[in-house]
C-alpha cells in the first residue's frame, strides 16, 4: 500500500516571499503520478500541480513548482511570490498508474496548513 | 460545464437516522470516487464506482455504508443509522476514464458536510 507523509502540519510565510512544503511517499511502483491539491476555507479541492514519475523535469505552473526526487521519494512544493489568496490547506497526493480496479484513485497526505501573512 | 455537483452541501441528522449524499459527475465522466474528510485530517478514499458497478470499495466501512451509481441519475452515498463519528465532509470526484494512456485528473465537488447530533 502507498503512504504519503506531510511532516509540516502548519507553516506561515510573509506576502511576496517564497515557501516550500514538504512531502514524502512510499511505494514499490515505478510508474505513478504525484499531485498537490489546495483546499481553501471554502473547502473546495483545487488541483495546483501534477508530476508524472517518468518525467525527470520538474513541473511548473506559474508561481508553483515542484522538486521531484524519485530516488528519495520526495515531492516538495515551492510557492514563489506568495499571495494572501494562497492561504489554504495543501495536500500532497499519490496515484498509481491507472488500472482496472484502481482507476484514478488518489492517496492523500494529512495536509499542511499554509498561512500567508500581510 | 457545471463541474461535479454535490448536494446537499450541509446535512444535519440525529443519531440513528439515515443520510443520503448525492453526486452528479462532470458531463461525460463515467467514473466516480467518494472520499471522507474527518475534522483536521486528510481525505480518505472510500469507494470507486463506474456506471452500475462498484469497482473498489476497500475504503468503505463494512456496515451501514453503501454506494451506488445507477445508469441514470447521480451517485448516492448512503449512511444508515448514523452515529456521531460519521460527522465529516464527504467529497465526490469524477474522472473521464481509468486513463490507461495517462493519469486522469480527478475533479472534485465542493463536498457535503454531515453533522450528526
Coordinates of N, CA and C in Angstrom, one line a residue:
Chain A
X1 N 0.8 -1.2 0.0 CA 0.0 0.0 0.0 C 0.9 1.3 0.0
X2 N 0.3 2.3 -0.7 CA 1.1 3.5 -0.7 C 0.8 4.4 0.5
X3 N 1.8 5.1 0.9 CA 1.6 6.1 2.0 C 2.2 7.4 1.6
X4 N 1.5 8.5 2.1 CA 2.0 9.9 1.8 C 2.1 10.6 3.1
X5 N 3.3 11.2 3.3 CA 3.6 11.9 4.6 C 3.9 13.3 4.4
X6 N 3.2 14.2 5.1 CA 3.5 15.6 5.1 C 3.8 15.9 6.6
X7 N 5.1 16.3 6.8 CA 5.6 16.4 8.1 C 5.4 17.8 8.8
X8 N 4.8 18.7 8.0 CA 4.7 20.0 8.5 C 3.2 20.3 8.6
X9 N 2.6 20.2 9.8 CA 1.2 20.5 10.0 C 0.8 21.9 9.6
X10 N 1.7 22.8 10.0 CA 1.4 24.3 9.7 C 2.7 25.0 9.3
X11 N 2.4 26.0 8.4 CA 3.5 26.8 8.0 C 3.0 28.2 7.8
X12 N 3.9 29.2 7.9 CA 3.5 30.6 7.6 C 4.6 31.3 6.8
X13 N 4.2 32.2 6.0 CA 5.1 33.0 5.1 C 4.6 34.4 5.0
X14 N 5.5 35.3 4.8 CA 5.1 36.7 4.5 C 4.8 36.8 3.1
X15 N 3.8 37.7 2.8 CA 3.4 38.0 1.5 C 4.6 38.4 0.6
X16 N 4.6 37.8 -0.6 CA 5.7 38.1 -1.6 C 6.9 37.2 -1.4
X17 N 7.0 36.5 -0.3 CA 8.2 35.6 -0.1 C 7.9 34.2 -0.6
X18 N 8.9 33.4 -0.5 CA 8.8 32.0 -1.1 C 8.7 31.0 0.1
X19 N 8.0 30.0 -0.1 CA 7.8 29.0 0.9 C 7.8 27.6 0.2
X20 N 8.4 26.6 0.9 CA 8.4 25.2 0.4 C 7.7 24.3 1.3
X21 N 6.8 23.5 0.8 CA 6.1 22.5 1.6 C 6.6 21.1 1.2
X22 N 6.8 20.3 2.3 CA 7.5 19.0 2.1 C 6.4 17.9 1.9
X23 N 6.8 16.9 1.2 CA 6.0 15.7 1.0 C 6.9 14.5 0.7
X24 N 6.8 13.4 1.4 CA 7.4 12.2 1.1 C 6.4 11.1 0.9
X25 N 6.7 10.1 0.2 CA 5.8 9.0 -0.1 C 6.5 7.7 -0.1
X26 N 5.8 6.6 0.0 CA 6.4 5.3 -0.1 C 5.6 4.4 -1.0
X27 N 6.3 3.8 -2.0 CA 5.6 3.0 -2.9 C 6.6 2.0 -3.5
X28 N 6.1 0.9 -4.0 CA 7.0 -0.1 -4.7 C 6.8 0.1 -6.2
X29 N 5.8 0.9 -6.6 CA 5.5 1.1 -8.0 C 6.6 1.9 -8.7
X30 N 6.7 1.7 -10.0 CA 7.7 2.5 -10.7 C 7.0 3.6 -11.6
X31 N 5.8 3.3 -11.9 CA 5.0 4.3 -12.7 C 3.9 4.8 -11.9
X32 N 3.9 6.1 -11.7 CA 2.9 6.7 -10.8 C 2.8 8.2 -11.1
X33 N 1.9 8.9 -10.4 CA 1.7 10.3 -10.6 C 1.6 11.0 -9.2
X34 N 2.1 12.2 -9.1 CA 2.0 12.9 -7.8 C 1.3 14.3 -8.1
X35 N 0.6 14.7 -7.0 CA -0.2 15.9 -7.2 C -0.1 16.7 -5.9
X36 N -0.3 18.0 -6.1 CA -0.6 18.9 -4.9 C -2.0 19.5 -5.2
X37 N -2.8 19.4 -4.1 CA -4.1 20.0 -4.1 C -4.2 21.0 -3.0
X38 N -5.0 22.1 -3.3 CA -5.2 23.2 -2.4 C -6.6 23.1 -1.9
X39 N -6.8 23.3 -0.6 CA -8.2 23.4 0.0 C -8.3 24.7 0.8
X40 N -8.9 25.7 0.2 CA -9.1 27.0 0.9 C -10.2 26.9 1.9
X41 N -10.5 27.9 2.6 CA -11.6 27.8 3.6 C -12.9 27.4 3.0
X42 N -13.1 27.6 1.7 CA -14.4 27.2 1.1 C -14.5 25.7 1.1
X43 N -13.3 25.0 1.3 CA -13.2 23.5 1.3 C -13.2 22.9 0.0
X44 N -13.3 23.7 -1.1 CA -13.2 23.1 -2.4 C -11.8 22.6 -2.7
X45 N -11.7 21.4 -3.2 CA -10.4 20.8 -3.6 C -10.0 21.3 -5.0
X46 N -8.8 22.0 -5.0 CA -8.4 22.6 -6.3 C -7.0 22.0 -6.6
X47 N -6.9 21.5 -7.8 CA -5.6 21.0 -8.3 C -4.6 22.1 -8.5
X48 N -3.4 22.0 -7.9 CA -2.4 23.0 -8.0 C -1.4 22.6 -9.1
X49 N -0.9 21.4 -9.0 CA 0.2 21.0 -9.9 C 0.3 19.4 -10.0
X50 N 0.8 18.9 -11.1 CA 0.8 17.4 -11.3 C 2.2 17.1 -11.8
X51 N 2.7 15.9 -11.4 CA 4.0 15.4 -11.9 C 3.9 14.0 -12.3
X52 N 4.4 13.6 -13.5 CA 4.5 12.2 -13.8 C 5.8 11.7 -13.4
X53 N 5.8 10.5 -12.8 CA 7.1 9.9 -12.3 C 8.1 9.6 -13.3
X54 N 7.7 9.4 -14.6 CA 8.6 9.0 -15.6 C 9.3 10.3 -16.2
X55 N 8.8 11.4 -15.8 CA 9.4 12.7 -16.3 C 10.5 13.2 -15.3
X56 N 11.7 13.4 -15.8 CA 12.7 14.0 -14.9 C 12.5 15.4 -14.6
X57 N 12.0 16.1 -15.6 CA 11.8 17.6 -15.5 C 10.7 17.9 -14.4
X58 N 11.0 18.8 -13.5 CA 10.1 19.2 -12.5 C 9.0 20.0 -13.1
X59 N 7.7 19.8 -12.7 CA 6.6 20.5 -13.2 C 6.6 21.9 -12.6
X60 N 6.0 22.8 -13.4 CA 5.9 24.2 -13.0 C 4.6 24.8 -13.6
X61 N 3.9 25.5 -12.7 CA 2.6 26.2 -13.0 C 2.7 27.6 -12.4
X62 N 3.1 28.5 -13.2 CA 3.2 29.9 -12.8 C 4.0 30.0 -11.6
X63 N 3.5 30.5 -10.4 CA 4.3 30.7 -9.2 C 4.5 29.4 -8.4
X64 N 4.0 28.3 -8.9 CA 4.1 27.0 -8.2 C 5.0 26.1 -9.0
X65 N 5.9 25.5 -8.3 CA 6.9 24.5 -8.9 C 7.1 23.4 -7.9
X66 N 7.6 22.3 -8.4 CA 7.9 21.1 -7.5 C 9.3 20.8 -7.6
X67 N 9.8 20.1 -6.6 CA 11.1 19.5 -6.6 C 10.9 18.0 -6.4
X68 N 10.9 17.2 -7.5 CA 10.6 15.8 -7.5 C 12.0 15.0 -7.5
X69 N 12.2 14.3 -6.4 CA 13.3 13.5 -6.2 C 12.9 12.0 -6.1
X70 N 12.9 11.3 -7.3 CA 12.3 10.0 -7.3 C 13.0 9.0 -6.4
X71 N 14.3 9.0 -6.4 CA 15.1 8.1 -5.6 C 14.8 8.3 -4.1
X72 N 14.7 9.5 -3.7 CA 14.4 9.8 -2.3 C 12.9 9.8 -2.0
X73 N 12.1 9.6 -3.0 CA 10.6 9.6 -2.9 C 10.2 10.9 -2.2
X74 N 10.6 11.9 -2.7 CA 10.3 13.3 -2.2 C 9.7 14.1 -3.2
X75 N 8.7 14.9 -2.8 CA 7.9 15.7 -3.8 C 7.5 17.0 -3.1
X76 N 8.4 18.0 -3.1 CA 8.1 19.3 -2.4 C 7.5 20.3 -3.3
X77 N 6.7 21.2 -2.7 CA 6.0 22.3 -3.5 C 6.6 23.6 -3.1
X78 N 7.0 24.4 -4.1 CA 7.6 25.7 -3.8 C 6.6 26.7 -4.4
X79 N 6.2 27.7 -3.5 CA 5.3 28.7 -3.9 C 6.1 30.0 -3.9
X80 N 6.3 30.6 -5.0 CA 7.0 31.9 -5.1 C 6.1 33.1 -5.0
X81 N 6.6 34.2 -4.6 CA 5.8 35.4 -4.5 C 4.4 35.2 -3.9
X82 N 4.5 34.6 -2.7 CA 3.2 34.2 -2.0 C 2.2 35.3 -1.9
X83 N 1.0 35.0 -2.1 CA -0.1 35.9 -2.1 C -1.1 35.5 -1.0
X84 N -1.9 36.5 -0.5 CA -2.8 36.2 0.5 C -3.8 35.1 0.2
X85 N -4.2 35.1 -1.1 CA -5.1 34.1 -1.6 C -4.5 32.7 -1.6
X86 N -3.2 32.5 -1.3 CA -2.6 31.2 -1.2 C -2.8 30.5 0.1
X87 N -3.4 31.3 1.1 CA -3.7 30.7 2.4 C -4.7 29.6 2.2
X88 N -4.3 28.4 2.6 CA -5.1 27.2 2.4 C -4.4 26.0 3.1
X89 N -5.2 24.9 3.1 CA -4.6 23.6 3.4 C -4.1 23.0 2.1
X90 N -2.8 22.5 2.1 CA -2.3 21.9 0.9 C -2.1 20.4 1.2
X91 N -2.6 19.7 0.2 CA -2.5 18.2 0.3 C -1.6 17.7 -0.8
X92 N -0.7 16.8 -0.5 CA 0.1 16.1 -1.4 C -0.6 14.7 -1.7
X93 N -0.6 14.3 -2.9 CA -1.4 13.1 -3.2 C -0.6 12.2 -4.2
X94 N -0.9 10.9 -4.1 CA -0.2 9.9 -4.9 C -1.3 9.1 -5.7
X95 N -0.9 8.8 -7.0 CA -1.8 8.0 -7.8 C -1.0 6.9 -8.5
X96 N -1.4 5.7 -8.4 CA -0.7 4.6 -9.2 C -1.1 4.8 -10.6
X97 N -0.3 4.2 -11.5 CA -0.7 4.2 -12.9 C -2.1 3.6 -13.0
X98 N -3.1 4.4 -13.5 CA -4.5 3.9 -13.5 C -4.6 2.5 -14.1
X99 N -5.5 1.8 -13.4 CA -5.8 0.4 -13.9 C -7.2 0.0 -13.7
X100 N -7.5 -1.3 -13.9 CA -8.8 -1.8 -13.9 C -9.5 -1.5 -12.6
X101 N -8.8 -1.8 -11.5 CA -9.5 -1.8 -10.2 C -9.2 -0.5 -9.4
X102 N -8.1 0.2 -9.8 CA -7.7 1.3 -9.0 C -8.2 2.6 -9.7
X103 N -8.5 2.6 -11.0 CA -8.9 3.8 -11.7 C -7.9 4.9 -11.4
X104 N -8.4 6.0 -11.1 CA -7.6 7.2 -10.9 C -7.6 7.5 -9.4
X105 N -7.5 6.5 -8.6 CA -7.7 6.7 -7.1 C -6.5 7.4 -6.5
X106 N -6.7 8.4 -5.7 CA -5.7 9.2 -5.0 C -5.5 8.8 -3.5
X107 N -4.3 8.8 -3.1 CA -3.9 8.6 -1.7 C -3.4 10.0 -1.2
X108 N -4.0 10.5 -0.2 CA -3.6 11.9 0.3 C -2.7 11.8 1.5
X109 N -1.9 12.8 1.7 CA -1.2 13.1 2.9 C -2.2 13.8 3.9
X110 N -1.7 14.1 5.1 CA -2.6 14.7 6.1 C -2.7 16.2 5.9
X111 N -1.9 16.8 5.1 CA -2.1 18.2 4.8 C -1.1 19.1 5.6
X112 N -0.9 20.3 5.0 CA -0.1 21.4 5.6 C -0.9 22.6 5.5
X113 N -1.2 23.2 6.7 CA -2.0 24.5 6.7 C -1.0 25.6 6.4
X114 N -1.1 26.3 5.3 CA -0.3 27.4 5.0 C -1.0 28.7 5.2
X115 N -0.4 29.6 6.0 CA -0.9 31.0 6.2 C 0.0 32.0 5.6
X116 N -0.5 32.8 4.7 CA 0.3 33.9 4.1 C -0.1 35.2 4.9
X117 N 0.9 35.8 5.5 CA 0.7 37.0 6.3 C 1.0 38.3 5.5
X118 N 0.1 39.3 5.7 CA 0.3 40.6 5.0 C 1.5 41.3 5.5
Chain B
X1 N -20.1 23.9 -18.6 CA -19.8 22.7 -17.8 C -19.9 23.0 -16.3
X2 N -20.9 22.3 -15.7 CA -21.2 22.7 -14.3 C -20.2 22.1 -13.3
X3 N -19.3 21.2 -13.7 CA -18.4 20.6 -12.8 C -19.1 19.5 -12.0
X4 N -18.5 19.0 -10.9 CA -19.0 18.0 -10.1 C -20.0 18.6 -9.1
X5 N -21.2 18.2 -9.1 CA -22.2 18.8 -8.2 C -22.6 17.8 -7.1
X6 N -22.5 18.4 -5.9 CA -22.8 17.6 -4.7 C -24.0 18.3 -4.0
X7 N -24.9 17.5 -3.5 CA -25.9 18.0 -2.6 C -26.4 16.9 -1.7
X8 N -26.8 17.4 -0.5 CA -26.8 18.8 0.0 C -25.4 19.2 0.4
X9 N -25.2 20.5 0.5 CA -23.9 21.0 1.0 C -23.8 20.7 2.5
X10 N -24.9 20.9 3.2 CA -24.9 20.6 4.6 C -26.1 19.8 4.9
X11 N -25.8 18.8 5.8 CA -26.9 17.9 6.2 C -26.7 17.6 7.7
X12 N -27.8 17.8 8.4 CA -27.8 17.5 9.9 C -28.8 16.3 10.1
X13 N -28.3 15.4 10.8 CA -29.1 14.2 11.2 C -28.9 13.9 12.6
X14 N -29.9 13.3 13.2 CA -29.8 12.8 14.6 C -29.3 11.3 14.5
X15 N -28.7 10.9 15.6 CA -28.2 9.5 15.7 C -29.3 8.6 15.4
X16 N -29.0 7.6 14.5 CA -30.0 6.6 14.1 C -30.7 6.9 12.8
X17 N -30.6 8.1 12.4 CA -31.3 8.4 11.1 C -30.4 8.0 9.9
X18 N -31.0 8.2 8.7 CA -30.2 7.9 7.5 C -29.8 9.1 6.8
X19 N -28.6 9.1 6.2 CA -28.1 10.2 5.5 C -27.9 9.7 4.0
X20 N -28.3 10.6 3.1 CA -28.1 10.3 1.7 C -27.4 11.5 1.0
X21 N -26.3 11.2 0.4 CA -25.5 12.3 -0.2 C -25.4 12.0 -1.7
X22 N -25.6 13.0 -2.5 CA -25.7 12.8 -3.9 C -24.6 13.5 -4.7
X23 N -24.2 12.9 -5.8 CA -23.1 13.4 -6.6 C -23.4 13.2 -8.0
X24 N -23.4 14.3 -8.8 CA -23.5 14.3 -10.2 C -22.2 14.6 -10.8
X25 N -21.6 13.6 -11.5 CA -20.2 13.9 -12.1 C -20.2 14.9 -13.2
X26 N -19.1 15.3 -13.6 CA -18.9 16.2 -14.7 C -19.5 15.5 -15.9
X27 N -20.0 16.3 -16.8 CA -20.6 15.8 -18.1 C -19.5 15.0 -18.8
X28 N -19.9 13.7 -19.2 CA -19.0 12.9 -19.9 C -18.2 12.0 -19.0
X29 N -18.1 12.3 -17.7 CA -17.3 11.4 -16.8 C -18.2 10.2 -16.4
X30 N -17.5 9.1 -16.4 CA -18.2 7.8 -16.0 C -17.7 7.2 -14.8
X31 N -16.7 7.8 -14.2 CA -16.0 7.2 -13.0 C -16.2 8.2 -11.8
X32 N -16.6 7.6 -10.7 CA -16.9 8.4 -9.5 C -16.2 7.9 -8.3
X33 N -15.7 8.7 -7.5 CA -14.9 8.4 -6.3 C -15.5 9.1 -5.1
X34 N -15.6 8.4 -4.0 CA -16.1 9.1 -2.8 C -14.9 9.1 -1.8
X35 N -14.7 10.2 -1.1 CA -13.7 10.4 -0.1 C -14.4 11.0 1.2
X36 N -13.8 10.7 2.3 CA -14.3 11.2 3.6 C -13.2 12.0 4.2
X37 N -13.5 13.2 4.7 CA -12.5 14.0 5.4 C -13.0 14.3 6.8
X38 N -12.4 13.6 7.8 CA -12.7 13.9 9.2 C -12.1 15.2 9.6
X39 N -12.6 15.9 10.7 CA -12.0 17.1 11.1 C -10.5 17.1 11.3
X40 N -9.8 18.0 10.7 CA -8.4 18.2 10.9 C -7.6 17.0 10.3
X41 N -8.2 16.3 9.3 CA -7.5 15.2 8.7 C -7.5 15.4 7.2
X42 N -6.8 14.5 6.5 CA -6.8 14.5 5.0 C -7.9 13.7 4.5
X43 N -8.1 13.6 3.2 CA -9.1 12.9 2.6 C -8.8 11.4 2.5
X44 N -9.7 10.6 2.9 CA -9.5 9.1 2.9 C -10.5 8.5 1.8
X45 N -9.9 7.7 1.0 CA -10.7 7.0 -0.1 C -11.7 6.1 0.6
X46 N -12.9 6.1 0.0 CA -14.0 5.2 0.4 C -14.3 4.2 -0.7
X47 N -14.7 4.7 -1.9 CA -15.3 3.8 -2.9 C -15.1 4.4 -4.3
X48 N -14.9 3.5 -5.2 CA -14.8 3.9 -6.6 C -15.8 3.1 -7.4
X49 N -16.6 3.9 -8.2 CA -17.7 3.3 -9.0 C -17.6 3.7 -10.4
X50 N -18.1 2.9 -11.3 CA -18.5 3.2 -12.6 C -20.0 3.0 -12.8
X51 N -20.5 3.3 -13.9 CA -22.0 3.2 -14.0 C -22.4 1.8 -13.7
X52 N -23.3 1.7 -12.7 CA -23.9 0.4 -12.3 C -22.9 -0.6 -11.7
X53 N -21.7 -0.2 -11.5 CA -20.7 -1.1 -10.9 C -19.9 -0.5 -9.8
X54 N -19.7 -1.3 -8.7 CA -18.8 -0.9 -7.7 C -17.4 -1.6 -8.1
X55 N -16.4 -0.8 -8.3 CA -15.1 -1.3 -8.7 C -14.2 -1.6 -7.5
X56 N -14.2 -0.7 -6.6 CA -13.3 -0.8 -5.4 C -14.0 -0.2 -4.2
X57 N -14.4 -1.0 -3.2 CA -15.0 -0.4 -2.0 C -14.1 -0.7 -0.8
X58 N -12.9 -0.8 -1.0 CA -12.0 -1.2 0.1 C -11.9 -0.2 1.2
X59 N -12.3 1.0 0.9 CA -12.2 2.1 2.0 C -13.6 2.3 2.7
X60 N -14.5 1.5 2.3 CA -15.9 1.7 2.9 C -16.0 0.9 4.2
X61 N -16.5 1.5 5.3 CA -16.8 0.7 6.5 C -17.7 -0.4 6.1
X62 N -17.6 -1.6 6.8 CA -18.3 -2.8 6.4 C -19.8 -2.7 6.6
X63 N -20.1 -1.9 7.6 CA -21.5 -1.8 8.0 C -22.1 -0.4 7.8
X64 N -23.3 -0.3 7.5 CA -24.1 0.9 7.5 C -23.8 1.8 6.3
X65 N -22.7 1.6 5.6 CA -22.4 2.5 4.4 C -22.6 1.7 3.1
X66 N -23.2 2.4 2.2 CA -23.3 1.8 0.8 C -23.3 2.9 -0.2
X67 N -22.9 2.5 -1.4 CA -22.8 3.5 -2.5 C -23.4 2.8 -3.8
X68 N -23.9 3.7 -4.6 CA -24.4 3.2 -5.9 C -24.2 4.3 -7.0
X69 N -24.1 3.9 -8.2 CA -24.0 4.8 -9.3 C -24.9 4.2 -10.4
X70 N -26.2 4.5 -10.4 CA -27.1 3.9 -11.4 C -26.9 4.4 -12.8
X71 N -27.5 3.7 -13.7 CA -27.4 4.0 -15.1 C -27.9 5.4 -15.4
X72 N -28.9 5.8 -14.7 CA -29.5 7.1 -14.8 C -29.4 7.8 -13.4
X73 N -29.1 9.1 -13.4 CA -29.1 9.8 -12.1 C -27.7 9.8 -11.4
X74 N -27.7 10.5 -10.3 CA -26.4 10.7 -9.6 C -26.0 9.5 -8.9
X75 N -24.7 9.6 -8.4 CA -24.2 8.6 -7.5 C -24.7 8.9 -6.1
X76 N -25.0 7.9 -5.3 CA -25.6 8.1 -4.0 C -24.6 7.4 -3.0
X77 N -24.3 8.2 -1.9 CA -23.6 7.6 -0.8 C -24.6 7.5 0.4
X78 N -24.9 6.4 0.9 CA -25.9 6.2 1.9 C -25.3 5.7 3.2
X79 N -25.7 6.4 4.2 CA -25.2 6.0 5.6 C -26.4 5.7 6.4
X80 N -26.6 4.5 6.8 CA -27.7 4.1 7.7 C -27.4 4.2 9.1
X81 N -28.4 4.5 10.0 CA -28.2 4.6 11.4 C -27.0 5.4 11.8
X82 N -26.9 6.6 11.4 CA -25.7 7.4 11.6 C -25.4 7.5 13.1
X83 N -24.0 7.7 13.3 CA -23.5 7.9 14.7 C -22.7 9.2 14.6
X84 N -22.3 9.7 15.8 CA -21.6 11.0 15.8 C -20.3 10.9 15.1
X85 N -19.6 9.7 15.1 CA -18.4 9.5 14.4 C -18.5 9.6 12.9
X86 N -19.7 9.6 12.4 CA -19.9 9.8 10.9 C -19.8 11.3 10.5
X87 N -19.8 12.2 11.5 CA -19.7 13.6 11.2 C -18.4 13.9 10.4
X88 N -18.5 14.4 9.2 CA -17.4 14.6 8.4 C -17.8 15.4 7.1
X89 N -16.8 15.7 6.3 CA -17.1 16.2 5.0 C -16.9 15.1 4.0
X90 N -17.9 14.9 3.1 CA -17.8 13.8 2.2 C -17.6 14.4 0.8
X91 N -16.6 14.1 0.1 CA -16.2 14.6 -1.2 C -16.4 13.6 -2.3
X92 N -17.0 14.0 -3.3 CA -17.1 13.2 -4.5 C -16.2 13.8 -5.6
X93 N -15.6 12.9 -6.4 CA -14.7 13.3 -7.5 C -15.1 12.4 -8.7
X94 N -14.9 13.0 -9.9 CA -15.1 12.2 -11.1 C -14.0 12.3 -12.0
X95 N -13.9 11.3 -12.9 CA -12.9 11.3 -14.0 C -13.4 10.8 -15.2
X96 N -12.7 11.0 -16.3 CA -13.2 10.7 -17.7 C -13.2 9.2 -17.9
X97 N -12.1 8.5 -17.6 CA -12.0 7.1 -17.7 C -10.8 6.7 -16.9
X98 N -10.4 5.4 -16.9 CA -9.3 5.0 -16.0 C -8.0 5.4 -16.5
X99 N -7.9 6.0 -17.7 CA -6.8 6.7 -18.1 C -5.6 5.9 -18.3
X100 N -5.7 4.8 -19.1 CA -4.5 4.0 -19.3 C -3.4 4.7 -20.1
X101 N -3.8 5.7 -20.8 CA -2.8 6.5 -21.5 C -2.2 7.6 -20.7
X102 N -2.6 7.7 -19.5 CA -2.1 8.8 -18.6 C -3.0 9.0 -17.5
X103 N -2.5 9.6 -16.4 CA -3.3 9.8 -15.3 C -4.4 10.8 -15.6
X104 N -5.6 10.5 -15.2 CA -6.7 11.4 -15.3 C -6.7 12.3 -14.0
X105 N -6.9 13.6 -14.2 CA -7.0 14.4 -13.1 C -8.4 14.3 -12.5
X106 N -8.5 14.1 -11.2 CA -9.8 14.0 -10.6 C -10.4 15.4 -10.4
X107 N -11.6 15.6 -10.7 CA -12.3 16.9 -10.5 C -13.2 16.6 -9.3
X108 N -13.0 17.5 -8.3 CA -13.8 17.3 -7.0 C -15.0 18.2 -7.0
X109 N -16.0 17.7 -6.3 CA -17.1 18.6 -5.9 C -16.8 19.4 -4.7
X110 N -17.7 20.2 -4.3 CA -17.5 21.1 -3.1 C -17.7 20.4 -1.8
X111 N -18.1 19.2 -1.8 CA -18.3 18.4 -0.6 C -19.6 18.6 0.1
X112 N -20.0 17.6 0.8 CA -21.2 17.6 1.7 C -20.8 17.4 3.1
X113 N -21.2 18.4 3.9 CA -20.8 18.3 5.3 C -21.9 17.7 6.1
X114 N -21.7 16.6 6.7 CA -22.6 15.8 7.5 C -22.4 16.1 9.0
X115 N -23.4 16.5 9.7 CA -23.3 16.7 11.2 C -24.3 15.8 11.8
X116 N -23.8 15.0 12.7 CA -24.7 14.1 13.4 C -24.9 14.5 14.9
X117 N -26.1 14.8 15.3 CA -26.3 15.4 16.6 C -26.5 14.2 17.6

